[in-house]
């Protein structure tokens, strides 16, 4: 019975610590979404440069072996170039993904608009599809032209969810501890 109580106490401590970390991380994401994204991009850039160094050293160490082709060297060069690009323009890298998604959503909205107009010529109801197509076009354009703002908003939502999750874990854990006593 004593090992079960010890396991519960250990789990409880770990869960409490994890919940506190989640609240703090959530607040950081919510309060500083742009800086958090930029920091994440810089960490990615540094990781790419470290990967380039490891691949380059590995290639250099094994370059005299018959089995050592130029694959590791190519990986090292590609990682180095990608790392430099990410470090040189972290915000550009951050905005690239939402822009691509925005372009795809915008294109889909234009196709939906054409379909709604085709429905108008046919016998189907076309007003709801028209409104939905216009909304899809607007959302795609927003992502395409305001990608960084959209990413910041998404990070803020994630931060808020982390704060809620950590705080609710702490509250539930405190109730759970009282029950165990």
mmCIF file of C-alpha atoms in Angstrom:
data_model
loop_
_atom_site.group_PDB
_atom_site.id
_atom_site.type_symbol
_atom_site.label_atom_id
_atom_site.label_comp_id
_atom_site.label_asym_id
_atom_site.label_seq_id
_atom_site.Cartn_x
_atom_site.Cartn_y
_atom_site.Cartn_z
ATOM 1 C CA UNK A 1 0.000 0.000 0.000
ATOM 2 C CA UNK A 2 2.924 2.328 0.740
ATOM 3 C CA UNK A 3 4.273 2.105 -2.819
ATOM 4 C CA UNK A 4 0.877 3.092 -4.222
ATOM 5 C CA UNK A 5 0.807 6.196 -1.998
ATOM 6 C CA UNK A 6 4.395 7.036 -3.032
ATOM 7 C CA UNK A 7 3.487 6.602 -6.712
ATOM 8 C CA UNK A 8 0.427 8.834 -6.279
ATOM 9 C CA UNK A 9 2.487 11.525 -4.534
ATOM 10 C CA UNK A 10 5.188 11.352 -7.226
ATOM 11 C CA UNK A 11 2.549 11.558 -9.968
ATOM 12 C CA UNK A 12 0.865 14.446 -8.168
ATOM 13 C CA UNK A 13 4.142 16.398 -7.880
ATOM 14 C CA UNK A 14 4.993 15.783 -11.539
ATOM 15 C CA UNK A 15 1.486 16.748 -12.651
ATOM 16 C CA UNK A 16 1.611 19.940 -10.575
ATOM 17 C CA UNK A 17 5.006 20.887 -12.003
ATOM 18 C CA UNK A 18 3.827 20.168 -15.556
ATOM 19 C CA UNK A 19 0.701 22.256 -14.977
ATOM 20 C CA UNK A 20 2.725 25.219 -13.697
ATOM 21 C CA UNK A 21 5.062 24.983 -16.715
ATOM 22 C CA UNK A 22 2.005 24.865 -18.988
ATOM 23 C CA UNK A 23 0.530 28.012 -17.403
ATOM 24 C CA UNK A 24 3.838 29.894 -17.692
ATOM 25 C CA UNK A 25 4.388 28.762 -21.302
ATOM 26 C CA UNK A 26 0.792 29.667 -22.118
ATOM 27 C CA UNK A 27 1.233 33.161 -20.685
ATOM 28 C CA UNK A 28 4.448 33.649 -22.674
ATOM 29 C CA UNK A 29 2.723 32.525 -25.875
ATOM 30 C CA UNK A 30 -0.304 34.726 -25.168
ATOM 31 C CA UNK A 31 1.587 37.875 -24.131
ATOM 32 C CA UNK A 32 4.439 37.707 -26.677
ATOM 33 C CA UNK A 33 3.160 35.721 -29.696
ATOM 34 C CA UNK A 34 5.342 37.481 -32.278
ATOM 35 C CA UNK A 35 8.533 37.185 -30.255
ATOM 36 C CA UNK A 36 7.723 33.557 -29.450
ATOM 37 C CA UNK A 37 7.322 32.737 -33.143
ATOM 38 C CA UNK A 38 10.556 34.537 -33.963
ATOM 39 C CA UNK A 39 12.360 32.693 -31.168
ATOM 40 C CA UNK A 40 11.003 29.360 -32.428
ATOM 41 C CA UNK A 41 12.239 30.195 -35.932
ATOM 42 C CA UNK A 42 15.672 31.103 -34.577
ATOM 43 C CA UNK A 43 15.838 27.848 -32.636
ATOM 44 C CA UNK A 44 14.954 26.030 -35.862
ATOM 45 C CA UNK A 45 17.709 27.933 -37.691
ATOM 46 C CA UNK A 46 20.264 27.029 -35.024
ATOM 47 C CA UNK A 47 19.129 23.379 -35.091
ATOM 48 C CA UNK A 48 19.602 23.347 -38.863
ATOM 49 C CA UNK A 49 23.120 24.757 -38.499
ATOM 50 C CA UNK A 50 23.947 22.158 -35.837
ATOM 51 C CA UNK A 51 22.617 19.461 -38.176
ATOM 52 C CA UNK A 52 24.781 20.900 -40.933
ATOM 53 C CA UNK A 53 27.847 20.781 -38.700
ATOM 54 C CA UNK A 54 27.161 17.193 -37.612
ATOM 55 C CA UNK A 55 26.594 16.089 -41.205
ATOM 56 C CA UNK A 56 29.680 17.954 -42.403
ATOM 57 C CA UNK A 57 31.890 16.475 -39.683
ATOM 58 C CA UNK A 58 30.483 13.014 -40.386
ATOM 59 C CA UNK A 59 31.222 13.390 -44.094
ATOM 60 C CA UNK A 60 34.710 14.769 -43.425
ATOM 61 C CA UNK A 61 35.529 11.950 -41.003
ATOM 62 C CA UNK A 62 34.396 9.235 -43.458
ATOM 63 C CA UNK A 63 35.380 10.917 -46.739
ATOM 64 C CA UNK A 64 38.138 8.418 -47.493
ATOM 65 C CA UNK A 65 35.888 5.388 -47.162
ATOM 66 C CA UNK A 66 34.496 3.788 -50.295
ATOM 67 C CA UNK A 67 30.928 3.865 -48.904
ATOM 68 C CA UNK A 68 31.098 7.574 -48.064
ATOM 69 C CA UNK A 69 29.440 9.323 -50.967
ATOM 70 C CA UNK A 70 28.580 12.951 -51.132
ATOM 71 C CA UNK A 71 25.113 12.529 -49.598
ATOM 72 C CA UNK A 72 26.238 13.689 -46.141
ATOM 73 C CA UNK A 73 28.007 16.658 -47.680
ATOM 74 C CA UNK A 74 24.869 17.586 -49.641
ATOM 75 C CA UNK A 75 22.772 17.305 -46.466
ATOM 76 C CA UNK A 76 25.293 19.487 -44.621
ATOM 77 C CA UNK A 77 25.179 22.155 -47.313
ATOM 78 C CA UNK A 78 21.365 22.072 -47.552
ATOM 79 C CA UNK A 79 20.974 22.324 -43.767
ATOM 80 C CA UNK A 80 23.514 25.165 -43.601
ATOM 81 C CA UNK A 81 21.754 27.147 -46.335
ATOM 82 C CA UNK A 82 18.327 26.561 -44.756
ATOM 83 C CA UNK A 83 19.661 27.493 -41.313
ATOM 84 C CA UNK A 84 21.189 30.731 -42.601
ATOM 85 C CA UNK A 85 17.959 31.655 -44.410
ATOM 86 C CA UNK A 86 15.860 30.967 -41.307
ATOM 87 C CA UNK A 87 18.224 32.968 -39.077
ATOM 88 C CA UNK A 88 18.456 35.832 -41.567
ATOM 89 C CA UNK A 89 14.691 36.164 -42.053
ATOM 90 C CA UNK A 90 12.775 34.398 -39.262
ATOM 91 C CA UNK A 91 9.576 36.379 -39.822
ATOM 92 C CA UNK A 92 9.671 35.569 -43.522
ATOM 93 C CA UNK A 93 9.869 31.875 -42.751
ATOM 94 C CA UNK A 94 7.055 32.188 -40.200
ATOM 95 C CA UNK A 95 4.774 33.893 -42.693
ATOM 96 C CA UNK A 96 5.502 31.478 -45.533
ATOM 97 C CA UNK A 97 3.257 28.656 -44.317
ATOM 98 C CA UNK A 98 0.140 30.752 -43.662
ATOM 99 C CA UNK A 99 0.642 32.482 -47.027
ATOM 100 C CA UNK A 100 0.681 29.152 -48.838
ATOM 101 C CA UNK A 101 -2.404 28.025 -46.937
ATOM 102 C CA UNK A 102 -4.034 31.396 -47.635
ATOM 103 C CA UNK A 103 -3.358 31.063 -51.360
ATOM 104 C CA UNK A 104 -4.899 27.575 -51.377
ATOM 105 C CA UNK A 105 -7.982 28.766 -49.445
ATOM 106 C CA UNK A 106 -8.331 31.803 -51.729
ATOM 107 C CA UNK A 107 -8.160 29.584 -54.821
ATOM 108 C CA UNK A 108 -10.727 27.227 -53.296
ATOM 109 C CA UNK A 109 -13.002 30.206 -52.570
ATOM 110 C CA UNK A 110 -12.778 31.346 -56.195
ATOM 111 C CA UNK A 111 -13.741 27.837 -57.328
ATOM 112 C CA UNK A 112 -16.634 27.895 -54.817
ATOM 113 C CA UNK A 113 -17.727 31.264 -56.226
ATOM 114 C CA UNK A 114 -17.802 29.820 -59.749
ATOM 115 C CA UNK A 115 -19.817 26.867 -58.478
ATOM 116 C CA UNK A 116 -22.281 29.201 -56.732
ATOM 117 C CA UNK A 117 -22.719 31.198 -59.941
ATOM 118 C CA UNK A 118 -23.282 27.948 -61.845
ATOM 119 C CA UNK A 119 -25.955 27.039 -59.297
ATOM 120 C CA UNK A 120 -27.663 30.368 -60.023
ATOM 121 C CA UNK A 121 -28.005 29.364 -63.660
ATOM 122 C CA UNK A 122 -29.308 25.962 -62.660
ATOM 123 C CA UNK A 123 -32.295 25.232 -60.527
ATOM 124 C CA UNK A 124 -30.441 24.969 -57.189
ATOM 125 C CA UNK A 125 -30.309 27.382 -54.269
ATOM 126 C CA UNK A 126 -27.250 29.539 -54.742
ATOM 127 C CA UNK A 127 -27.335 32.277 -52.060
ATOM 128 C CA UNK A 128 -25.849 30.176 -49.237
ATOM 129 C CA UNK A 129 -23.027 28.852 -51.455
ATOM 130 C CA UNK A 130 -22.382 32.431 -52.649
ATOM 131 C CA UNK A 131 -22.070 33.762 -49.086
ATOM 132 C CA UNK A 132 -19.846 30.831 -48.109
ATOM 133 C CA UNK A 133 -17.641 31.357 -51.191
ATOM 134 C CA UNK A 134 -17.246 35.074 -50.418
ATOM 135 C CA UNK A 135 -16.342 34.246 -46.798
ATOM 136 C CA UNK A 136 -13.817 31.645 -47.988
ATOM 137 C CA UNK A 137 -12.249 34.189 -50.351
ATOM 138 C CA UNK A 138 -12.063 36.758 -47.531
ATOM 139 C CA UNK A 139 -10.434 34.275 -45.132
ATOM 140 C CA UNK A 140 -7.953 33.152 -47.787
ATOM 141 C CA UNK A 141 -7.063 36.770 -48.578
ATOM 142 C CA UNK A 142 -6.640 37.509 -44.870
ATOM 143 C CA UNK A 143 -4.205 34.617 -44.496
ATOM 144 C CA UNK A 144 -2.386 35.578 -47.660
ATOM 145 C CA UNK A 145 -1.966 39.280 -46.874
ATOM 146 C CA UNK A 146 -1.914 39.256 -43.053
ATOM 147 C CA UNK A 147 -0.122 35.965 -42.428
ATOM 148 C CA UNK A 148 1.984 37.135 -39.489
ATOM 149 C CA UNK A 149 -1.067 38.573 -37.707
ATOM 150 C CA UNK A 150 -2.903 35.295 -38.247
ATOM 151 C CA UNK A 151 0.018 33.339 -36.830
ATOM 152 C CA UNK A 152 0.216 35.652 -33.825
ATOM 153 C CA UNK A 153 -3.509 35.185 -33.208
ATOM 154 C CA UNK A 154 -3.137 31.396 -33.464
ATOM 155 C CA UNK A 155 -0.226 31.432 -31.016
ATOM 156 C CA UNK A 156 -2.290 33.572 -28.621
ATOM 157 C CA UNK A 157 -5.152 31.065 -28.805
ATOM 158 C CA UNK A 158 -2.720 28.211 -28.126
ATOM 159 C CA UNK A 159 -1.277 30.193 -25.218
ATOM 160 C CA UNK A 160 -4.747 30.765 -23.790
ATOM 161 C CA UNK A 161 -5.531 27.064 -24.097
ATOM 162 C CA UNK A 162 -2.277 26.207 -22.302
ATOM 163 C CA UNK A 163 -3.092 28.626 -19.467
ATOM 164 C CA UNK A 164 -6.578 27.170 -19.102
ATOM 165 C CA UNK A 165 -5.326 23.573 -19.278
ATOM 166 C CA UNK A 166 -2.564 24.147 -16.721
ATOM 167 C CA UNK A 167 -4.826 26.097 -14.371
ATOM 168 C CA UNK A 168 -7.605 23.514 -14.588
ATOM 169 C CA UNK A 169 -5.071 20.741 -13.941
ATOM 170 C CA UNK A 170 -3.839 22.577 -10.850
ATOM 171 C CA UNK A 171 -7.376 23.086 -9.548
ATOM 172 C CA UNK A 172 -8.420 19.486 -10.190
ATOM 173 C CA UNK A 173 -5.167 18.232 -8.647
ATOM 174 C CA UNK A 174 -5.835 20.268 -5.496
ATOM 175 C CA UNK A 175 -9.339 18.736 -5.224
ATOM 176 C CA UNK A 176 -7.883 15.305 -5.845
ATOM 177 C CA UNK A 177 -5.279 15.758 -3.110
ATOM 178 C CA UNK A 178 -7.943 16.797 -0.616
ATOM 179 C CA UNK A 179 -9.876 13.652 -1.446
ATOM 180 C CA UNK A 180 -6.797 11.500 -0.809
ATOM 181 C CA UNK A 181 -6.195 12.937 2.673
#
